[in-house]
GROMACS .gro file of C-alpha atoms in nm:
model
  325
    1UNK     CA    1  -1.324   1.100   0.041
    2UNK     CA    2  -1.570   1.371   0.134
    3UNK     CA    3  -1.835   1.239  -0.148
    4UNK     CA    4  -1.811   0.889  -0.016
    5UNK     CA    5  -2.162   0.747   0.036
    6UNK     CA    6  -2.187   0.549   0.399
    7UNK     CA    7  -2.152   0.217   0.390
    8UNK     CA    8  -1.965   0.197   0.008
    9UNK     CA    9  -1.658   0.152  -0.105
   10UNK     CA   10  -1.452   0.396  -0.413
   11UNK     CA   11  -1.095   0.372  -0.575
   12UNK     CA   12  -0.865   0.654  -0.716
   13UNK     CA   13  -0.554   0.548  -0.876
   14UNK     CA   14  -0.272   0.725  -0.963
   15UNK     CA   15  -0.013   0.601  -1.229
   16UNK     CA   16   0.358   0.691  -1.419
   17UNK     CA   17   0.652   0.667  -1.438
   18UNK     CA   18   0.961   0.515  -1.175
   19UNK     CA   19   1.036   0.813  -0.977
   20UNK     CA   20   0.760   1.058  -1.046
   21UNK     CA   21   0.666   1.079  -0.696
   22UNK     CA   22   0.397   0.851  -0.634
   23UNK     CA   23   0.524   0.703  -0.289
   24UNK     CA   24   0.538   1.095  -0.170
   25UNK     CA   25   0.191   1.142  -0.265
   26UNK     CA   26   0.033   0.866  -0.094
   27UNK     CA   27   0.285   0.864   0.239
   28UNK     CA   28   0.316   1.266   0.255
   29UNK     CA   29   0.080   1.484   0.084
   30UNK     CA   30  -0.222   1.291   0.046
   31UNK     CA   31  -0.259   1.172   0.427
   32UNK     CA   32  -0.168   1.489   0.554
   33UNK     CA   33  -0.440   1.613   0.375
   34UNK     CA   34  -0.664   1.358   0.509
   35UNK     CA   35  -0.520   1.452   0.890
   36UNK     CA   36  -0.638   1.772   0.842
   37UNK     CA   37  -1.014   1.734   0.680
   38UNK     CA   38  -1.027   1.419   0.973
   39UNK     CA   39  -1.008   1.470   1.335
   40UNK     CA   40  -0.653   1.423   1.350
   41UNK     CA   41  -0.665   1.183   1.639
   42UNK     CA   42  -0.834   0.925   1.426
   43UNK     CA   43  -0.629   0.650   1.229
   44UNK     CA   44  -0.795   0.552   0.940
   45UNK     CA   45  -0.497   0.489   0.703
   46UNK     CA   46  -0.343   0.183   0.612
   47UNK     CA   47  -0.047   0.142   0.331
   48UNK     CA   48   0.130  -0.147   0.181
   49UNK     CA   49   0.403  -0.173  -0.055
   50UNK     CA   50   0.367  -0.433  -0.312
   51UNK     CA   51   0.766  -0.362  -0.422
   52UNK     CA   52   0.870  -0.536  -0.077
   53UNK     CA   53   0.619  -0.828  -0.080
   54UNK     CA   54   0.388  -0.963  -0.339
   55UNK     CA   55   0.260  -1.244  -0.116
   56UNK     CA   56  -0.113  -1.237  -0.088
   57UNK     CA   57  -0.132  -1.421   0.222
   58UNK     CA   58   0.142  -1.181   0.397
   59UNK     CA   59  -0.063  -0.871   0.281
   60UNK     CA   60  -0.387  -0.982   0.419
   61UNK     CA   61  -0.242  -1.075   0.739
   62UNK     CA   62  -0.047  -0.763   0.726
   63UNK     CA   63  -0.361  -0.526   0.688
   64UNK     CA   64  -0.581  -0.717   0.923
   65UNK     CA   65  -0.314  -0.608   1.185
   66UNK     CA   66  -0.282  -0.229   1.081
   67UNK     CA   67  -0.711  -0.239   1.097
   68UNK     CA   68  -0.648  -0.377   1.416
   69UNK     CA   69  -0.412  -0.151   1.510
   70UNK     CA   70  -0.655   0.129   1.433
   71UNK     CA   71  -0.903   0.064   1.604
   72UNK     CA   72  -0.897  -0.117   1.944
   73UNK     CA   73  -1.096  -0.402   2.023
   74UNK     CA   74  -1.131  -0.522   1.701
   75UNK     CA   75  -1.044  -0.852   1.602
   76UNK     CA   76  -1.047  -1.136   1.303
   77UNK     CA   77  -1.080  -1.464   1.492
   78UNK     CA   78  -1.209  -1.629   1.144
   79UNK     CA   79  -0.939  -1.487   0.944
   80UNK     CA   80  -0.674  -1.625   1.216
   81UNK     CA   81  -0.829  -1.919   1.243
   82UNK     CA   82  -0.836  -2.000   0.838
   83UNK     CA   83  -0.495  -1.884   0.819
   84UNK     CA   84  -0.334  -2.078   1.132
   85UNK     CA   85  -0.498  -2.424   1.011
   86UNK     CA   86  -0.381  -2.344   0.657
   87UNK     CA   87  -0.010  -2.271   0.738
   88UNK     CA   88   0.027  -2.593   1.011
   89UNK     CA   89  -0.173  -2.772   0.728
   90UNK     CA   90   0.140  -2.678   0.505
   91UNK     CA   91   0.352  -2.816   0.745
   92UNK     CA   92   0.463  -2.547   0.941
   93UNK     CA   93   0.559  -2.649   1.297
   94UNK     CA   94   0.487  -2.412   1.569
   95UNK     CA   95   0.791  -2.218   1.588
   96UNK     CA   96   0.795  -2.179   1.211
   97UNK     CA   97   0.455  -2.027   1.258
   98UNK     CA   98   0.603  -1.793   1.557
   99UNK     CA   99   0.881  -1.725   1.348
  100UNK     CA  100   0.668  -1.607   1.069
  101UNK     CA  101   0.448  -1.378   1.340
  102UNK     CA  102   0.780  -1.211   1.497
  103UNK     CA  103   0.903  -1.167   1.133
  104UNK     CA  104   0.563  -0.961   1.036
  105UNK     CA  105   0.575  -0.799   1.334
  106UNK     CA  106   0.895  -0.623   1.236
  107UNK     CA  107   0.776  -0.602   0.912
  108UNK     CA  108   0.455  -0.380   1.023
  109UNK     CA  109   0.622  -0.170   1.303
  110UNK     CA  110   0.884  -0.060   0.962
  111UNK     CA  111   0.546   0.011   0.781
  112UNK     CA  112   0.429   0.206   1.053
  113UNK     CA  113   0.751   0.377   1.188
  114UNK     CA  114   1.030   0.357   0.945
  115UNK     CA  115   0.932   0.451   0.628
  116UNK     CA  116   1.105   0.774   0.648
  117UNK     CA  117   1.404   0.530   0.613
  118UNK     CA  118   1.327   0.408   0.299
  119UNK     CA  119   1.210   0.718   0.159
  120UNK     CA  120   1.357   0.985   0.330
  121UNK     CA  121   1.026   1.122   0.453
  122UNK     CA  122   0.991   1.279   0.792
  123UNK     CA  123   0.726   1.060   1.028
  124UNK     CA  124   0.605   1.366   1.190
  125UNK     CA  125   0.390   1.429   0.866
  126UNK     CA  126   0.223   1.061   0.891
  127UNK     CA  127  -0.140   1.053   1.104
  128UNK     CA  128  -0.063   0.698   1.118
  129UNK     CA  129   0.286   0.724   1.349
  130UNK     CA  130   0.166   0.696   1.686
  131UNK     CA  131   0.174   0.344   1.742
  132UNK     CA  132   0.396   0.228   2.010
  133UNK     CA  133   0.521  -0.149   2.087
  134UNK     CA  134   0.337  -0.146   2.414
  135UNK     CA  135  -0.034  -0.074   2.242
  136UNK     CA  136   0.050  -0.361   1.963
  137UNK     CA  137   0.204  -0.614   2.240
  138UNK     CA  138  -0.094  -0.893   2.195
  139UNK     CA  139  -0.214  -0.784   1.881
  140UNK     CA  140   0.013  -0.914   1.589
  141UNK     CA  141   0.006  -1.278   1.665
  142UNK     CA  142  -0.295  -1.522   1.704
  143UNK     CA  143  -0.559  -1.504   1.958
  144UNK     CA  144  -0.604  -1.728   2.260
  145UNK     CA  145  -0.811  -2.058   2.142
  146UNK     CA  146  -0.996  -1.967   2.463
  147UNK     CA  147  -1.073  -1.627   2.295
  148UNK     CA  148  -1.151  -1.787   1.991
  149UNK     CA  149  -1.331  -2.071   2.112
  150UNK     CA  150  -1.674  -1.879   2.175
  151UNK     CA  151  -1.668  -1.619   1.872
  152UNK     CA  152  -1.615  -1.912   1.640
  153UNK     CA  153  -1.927  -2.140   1.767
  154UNK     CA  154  -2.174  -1.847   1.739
  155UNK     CA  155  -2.393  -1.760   1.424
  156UNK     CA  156  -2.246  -1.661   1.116
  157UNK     CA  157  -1.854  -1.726   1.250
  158UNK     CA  158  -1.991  -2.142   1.326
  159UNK     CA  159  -2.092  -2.151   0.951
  160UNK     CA  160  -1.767  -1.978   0.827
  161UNK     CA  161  -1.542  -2.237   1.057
  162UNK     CA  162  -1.744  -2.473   0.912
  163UNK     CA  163  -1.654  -2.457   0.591
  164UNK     CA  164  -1.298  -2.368   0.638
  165UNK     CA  165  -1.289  -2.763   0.819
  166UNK     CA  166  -1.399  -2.910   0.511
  167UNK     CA  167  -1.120  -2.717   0.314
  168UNK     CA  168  -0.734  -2.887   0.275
  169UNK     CA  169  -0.463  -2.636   0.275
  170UNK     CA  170  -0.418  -2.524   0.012
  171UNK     CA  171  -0.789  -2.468  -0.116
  172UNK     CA  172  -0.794  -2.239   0.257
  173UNK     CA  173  -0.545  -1.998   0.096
  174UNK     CA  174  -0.753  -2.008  -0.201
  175UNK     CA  175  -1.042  -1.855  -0.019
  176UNK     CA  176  -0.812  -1.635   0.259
  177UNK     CA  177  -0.951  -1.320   0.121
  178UNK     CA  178  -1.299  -1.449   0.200
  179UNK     CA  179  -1.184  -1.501   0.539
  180UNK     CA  180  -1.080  -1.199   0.563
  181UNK     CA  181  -1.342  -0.966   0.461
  182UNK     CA  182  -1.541  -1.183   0.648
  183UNK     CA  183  -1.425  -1.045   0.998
  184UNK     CA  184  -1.325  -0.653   0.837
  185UNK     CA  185  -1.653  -0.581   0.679
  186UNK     CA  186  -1.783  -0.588   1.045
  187UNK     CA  187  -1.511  -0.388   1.210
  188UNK     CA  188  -1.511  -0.139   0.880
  189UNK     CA  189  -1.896  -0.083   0.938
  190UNK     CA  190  -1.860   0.050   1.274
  191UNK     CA  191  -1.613   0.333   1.179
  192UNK     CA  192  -1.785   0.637   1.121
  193UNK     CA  193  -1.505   0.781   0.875
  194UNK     CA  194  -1.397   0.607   0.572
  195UNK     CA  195  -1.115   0.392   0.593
  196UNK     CA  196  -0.828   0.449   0.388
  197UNK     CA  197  -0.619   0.156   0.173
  198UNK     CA  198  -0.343   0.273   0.038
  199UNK     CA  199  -0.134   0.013  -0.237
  200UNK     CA  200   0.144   0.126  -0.349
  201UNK     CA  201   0.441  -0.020  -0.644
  202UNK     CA  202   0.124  -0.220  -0.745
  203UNK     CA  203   0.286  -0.308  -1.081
  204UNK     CA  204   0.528  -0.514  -0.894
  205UNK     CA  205   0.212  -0.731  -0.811
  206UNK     CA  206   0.104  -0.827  -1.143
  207UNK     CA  207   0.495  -0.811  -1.319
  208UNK     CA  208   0.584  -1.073  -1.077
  209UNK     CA  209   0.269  -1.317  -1.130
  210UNK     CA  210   0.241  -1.278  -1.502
  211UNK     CA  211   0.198  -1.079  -1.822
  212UNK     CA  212  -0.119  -0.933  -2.017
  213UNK     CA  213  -0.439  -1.116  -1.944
  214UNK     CA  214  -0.250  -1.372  -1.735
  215UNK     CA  215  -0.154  -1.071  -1.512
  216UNK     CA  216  -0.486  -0.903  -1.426
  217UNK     CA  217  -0.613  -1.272  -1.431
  218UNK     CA  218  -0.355  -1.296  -1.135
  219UNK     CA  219  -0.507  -0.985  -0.918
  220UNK     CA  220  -0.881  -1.086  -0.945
  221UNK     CA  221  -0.864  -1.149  -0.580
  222UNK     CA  222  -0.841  -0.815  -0.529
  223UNK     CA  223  -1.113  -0.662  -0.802
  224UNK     CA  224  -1.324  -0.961  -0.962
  225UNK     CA  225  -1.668  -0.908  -0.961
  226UNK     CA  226  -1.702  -1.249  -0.748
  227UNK     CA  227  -1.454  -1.303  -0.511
  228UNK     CA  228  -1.283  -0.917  -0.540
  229UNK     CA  229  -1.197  -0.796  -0.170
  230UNK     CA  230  -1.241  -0.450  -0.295
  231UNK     CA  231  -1.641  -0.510  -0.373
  232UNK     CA  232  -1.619  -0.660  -0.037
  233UNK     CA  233  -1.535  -0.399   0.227
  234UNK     CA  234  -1.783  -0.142   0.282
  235UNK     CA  235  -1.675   0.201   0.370
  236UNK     CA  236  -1.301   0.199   0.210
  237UNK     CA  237  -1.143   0.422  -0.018
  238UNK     CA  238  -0.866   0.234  -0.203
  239UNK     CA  239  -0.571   0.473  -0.348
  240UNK     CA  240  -0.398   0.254  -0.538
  241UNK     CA  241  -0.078   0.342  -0.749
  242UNK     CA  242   0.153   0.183  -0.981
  243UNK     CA  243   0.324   0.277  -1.295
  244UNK     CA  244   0.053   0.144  -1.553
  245UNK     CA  245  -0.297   0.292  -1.558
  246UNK     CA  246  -0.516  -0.029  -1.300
  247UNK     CA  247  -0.713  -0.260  -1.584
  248UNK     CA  248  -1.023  -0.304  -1.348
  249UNK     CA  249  -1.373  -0.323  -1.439
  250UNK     CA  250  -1.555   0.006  -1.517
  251UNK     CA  251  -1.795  -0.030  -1.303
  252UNK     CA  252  -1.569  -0.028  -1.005
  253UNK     CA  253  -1.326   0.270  -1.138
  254UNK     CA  254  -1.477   0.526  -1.385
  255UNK     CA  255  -1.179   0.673  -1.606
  256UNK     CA  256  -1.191   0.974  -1.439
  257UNK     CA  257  -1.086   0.817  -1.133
  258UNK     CA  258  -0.762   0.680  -1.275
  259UNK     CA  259  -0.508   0.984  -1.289
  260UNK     CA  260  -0.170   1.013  -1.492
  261UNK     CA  261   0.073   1.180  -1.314
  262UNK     CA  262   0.316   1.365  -1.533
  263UNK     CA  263   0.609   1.602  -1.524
  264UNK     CA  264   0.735   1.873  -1.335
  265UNK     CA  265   0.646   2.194  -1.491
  266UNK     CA  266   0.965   2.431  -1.598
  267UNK     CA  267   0.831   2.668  -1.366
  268UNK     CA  268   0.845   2.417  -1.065
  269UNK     CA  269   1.177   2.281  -1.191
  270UNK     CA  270   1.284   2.639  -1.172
  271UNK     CA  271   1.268   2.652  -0.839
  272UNK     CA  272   1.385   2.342  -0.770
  273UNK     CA  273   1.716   2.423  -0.914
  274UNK     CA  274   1.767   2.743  -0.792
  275UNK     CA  275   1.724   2.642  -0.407
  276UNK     CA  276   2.006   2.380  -0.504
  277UNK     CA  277   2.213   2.605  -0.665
  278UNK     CA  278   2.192   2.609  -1.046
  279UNK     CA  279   2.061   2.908  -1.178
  280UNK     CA  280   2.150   2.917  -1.541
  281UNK     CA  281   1.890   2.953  -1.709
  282UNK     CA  282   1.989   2.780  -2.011
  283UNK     CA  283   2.129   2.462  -1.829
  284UNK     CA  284   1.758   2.454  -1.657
  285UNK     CA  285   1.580   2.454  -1.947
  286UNK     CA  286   1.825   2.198  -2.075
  287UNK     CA  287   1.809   1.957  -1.806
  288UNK     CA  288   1.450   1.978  -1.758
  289UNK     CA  289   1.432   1.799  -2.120
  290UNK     CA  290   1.669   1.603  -2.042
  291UNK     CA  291   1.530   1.405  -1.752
  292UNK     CA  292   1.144   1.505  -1.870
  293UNK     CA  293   1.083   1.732  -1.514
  294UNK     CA  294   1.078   1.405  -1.343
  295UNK     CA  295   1.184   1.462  -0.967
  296UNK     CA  296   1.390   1.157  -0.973
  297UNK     CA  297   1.611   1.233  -1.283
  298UNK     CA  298   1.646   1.612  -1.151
  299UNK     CA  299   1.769   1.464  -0.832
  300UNK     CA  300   2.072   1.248  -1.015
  301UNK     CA  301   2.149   1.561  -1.209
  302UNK     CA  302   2.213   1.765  -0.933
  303UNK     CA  303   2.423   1.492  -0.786
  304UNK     CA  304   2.652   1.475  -1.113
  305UNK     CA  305   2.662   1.848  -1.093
  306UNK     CA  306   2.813   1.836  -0.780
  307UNK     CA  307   3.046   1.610  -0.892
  308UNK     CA  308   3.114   1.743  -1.175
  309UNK     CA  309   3.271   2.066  -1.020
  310UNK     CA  310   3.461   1.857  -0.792
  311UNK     CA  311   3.634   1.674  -1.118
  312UNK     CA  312   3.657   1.910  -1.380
  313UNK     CA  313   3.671   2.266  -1.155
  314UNK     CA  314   3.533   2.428  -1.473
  315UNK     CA  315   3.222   2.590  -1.618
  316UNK     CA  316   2.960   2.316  -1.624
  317UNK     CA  317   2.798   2.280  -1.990
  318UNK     CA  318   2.455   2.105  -2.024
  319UNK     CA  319   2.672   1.831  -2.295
  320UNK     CA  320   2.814   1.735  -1.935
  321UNK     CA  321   2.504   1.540  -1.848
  322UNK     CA  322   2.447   1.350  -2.174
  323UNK     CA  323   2.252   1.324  -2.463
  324UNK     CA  324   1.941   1.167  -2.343
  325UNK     CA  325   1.750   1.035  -2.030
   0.00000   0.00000   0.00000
């Protein structure tokens, strides 16, 4: 973050297994680091979950909002505009398409304010947690066609409109990424930090489109040298992680940048146990084979050692948990 060159964009991504503790890295430590090398009043972190929703569409118009969000004023009256003709050229009627605003709406405010829910992680330790209803009132759905009217007829927007007119529907969704850096590459050069992307469960993205080639064929909207939204938006840094190592192009992520995360250390897992309780030193050593020091598997063994002494009332032996992961 702090080598970033103005004006350019870099990627880190982190990979392993289910469990090793990717989600708390992005959501915990890593933005509470950036909270404290930023001015802590600044929001320049977004995150999406590709486990919840694979949709390209919804993730575009999800970001746009949490850029938004971030950094008043801003807006993406192309973007809306593509992506309002393409979903009433689809045949959505207009409450379908209010339906489907109200519906994201919920969907960022849990991405902004609830995602200690889902992962049990406190939202006092997000930078990102200080967005209320009444600031976002106005911002979620589609702008005015007053509003849009005159940003869309002048210079560069008029050309842009233009060519989304001569598009059908379905070639608009095509191109939505387009659209979209289109309108953020403007609001992204004005920020004088970095902005932050964070993608997370991103192998849920490509297991759900496809396999092999046909699944980092599937992503190019994202990476391709062409039409890639990454190559697009100056002044990001992209943390992306998944459980397989990313399959981009080289010259986008250098190997170095792509970082394995693997398991707890015995010395770690040694005081993991003892602050719940276990301090044999035998069953530690045991169990941290057995579930590879993955933070995950350590968690489900402590719960069957608790039940455990509620069933058998006996001294616990490491055969107890099993034979294998």
């Amino acid at each position: 973050y702090n080598q970033m060159e103005p004006g350019c964009y870099d990627i880190i991504n982190y990979y392993g297994i289910g469990g090793i503790g990717k989600t708390s890295l992005l959501v915990t430590k890593l933005q509470r680091e950036i909270r404290n090398k930023v001015d802590s009043k600044s929001d320049i972190c977004a995150y999406y979950n590709f486990e919840k929703n694979q949709q390209k569409s919804d993730f575009l118009f999800i970001l746009s909002r949490q850029i938004m969000l971030r950094n008043k004023g801003s807006k993406f009256p192309v973007f809306d505009y593509a992506f309002e003709k393409w979903m009433r050229e689809t045949g959505k009627s207009q409450e379908e398409i209010n339906s489907y605003i109200a519906g994201k709406e919920n969907e960022i405010f849990s991405i902004e304010g609830l995602i200690d829910k889902a992962g049990a992680i406190a939202s006092d330790v997000l930078p990102f947690m200080n967005i209320t209803t009444t600031m976002a009132k106005g911002v979620i759905g589609f702008l005015e066609k007053s509003t849009h009217r005159n940003e869309l007829a002048s210079g560069e927007n008029a050309r842009i409109v233009y060519e989304i007119n001569c598009l059908q529907g379905v070639e608009i969704e095509t191109r939505l990424e387009k659209f979209f850096a289109h309108d953020a590459k403007k609001i992204l050069r004005e920020i004088k930090t970095p902005f932050v992307i964070m993608l997370d469960g991103y192998e849920a993205l490509v297991n759900k489109l496809g396999q092999g080639d046909k699944a980092r064929a599937e992503d190019n909207w994202l990476h391709e040298p062409k039409i890639g939204l990454v190559r697009k938006l100056p002044n990001v840094l992209w943390v992306v992680a998944g459980r397989e190592k990313l399959h981009w192009e080289e010259d986008i992520l250098p190997n170095e940048q792509t970082h394995l995360m693997g398991q707890i250390s015995l010395e770690d897992a040694k005081l993991y146990f003892h602050k719940i309780g276990i301090f044999d030193e035998k069953m530690i050593a045991g169990l941290h084979k057995l579930t590879s020091g993955t933070p995950v598997y350590m968690d489900w063994c402590y719960k069957q050692y608790i039940q455990l002494q509620r069933e058998k009332g006996y001294e616990i032996k490491l055969e107890d948990f099993g034979s294998n992961t």
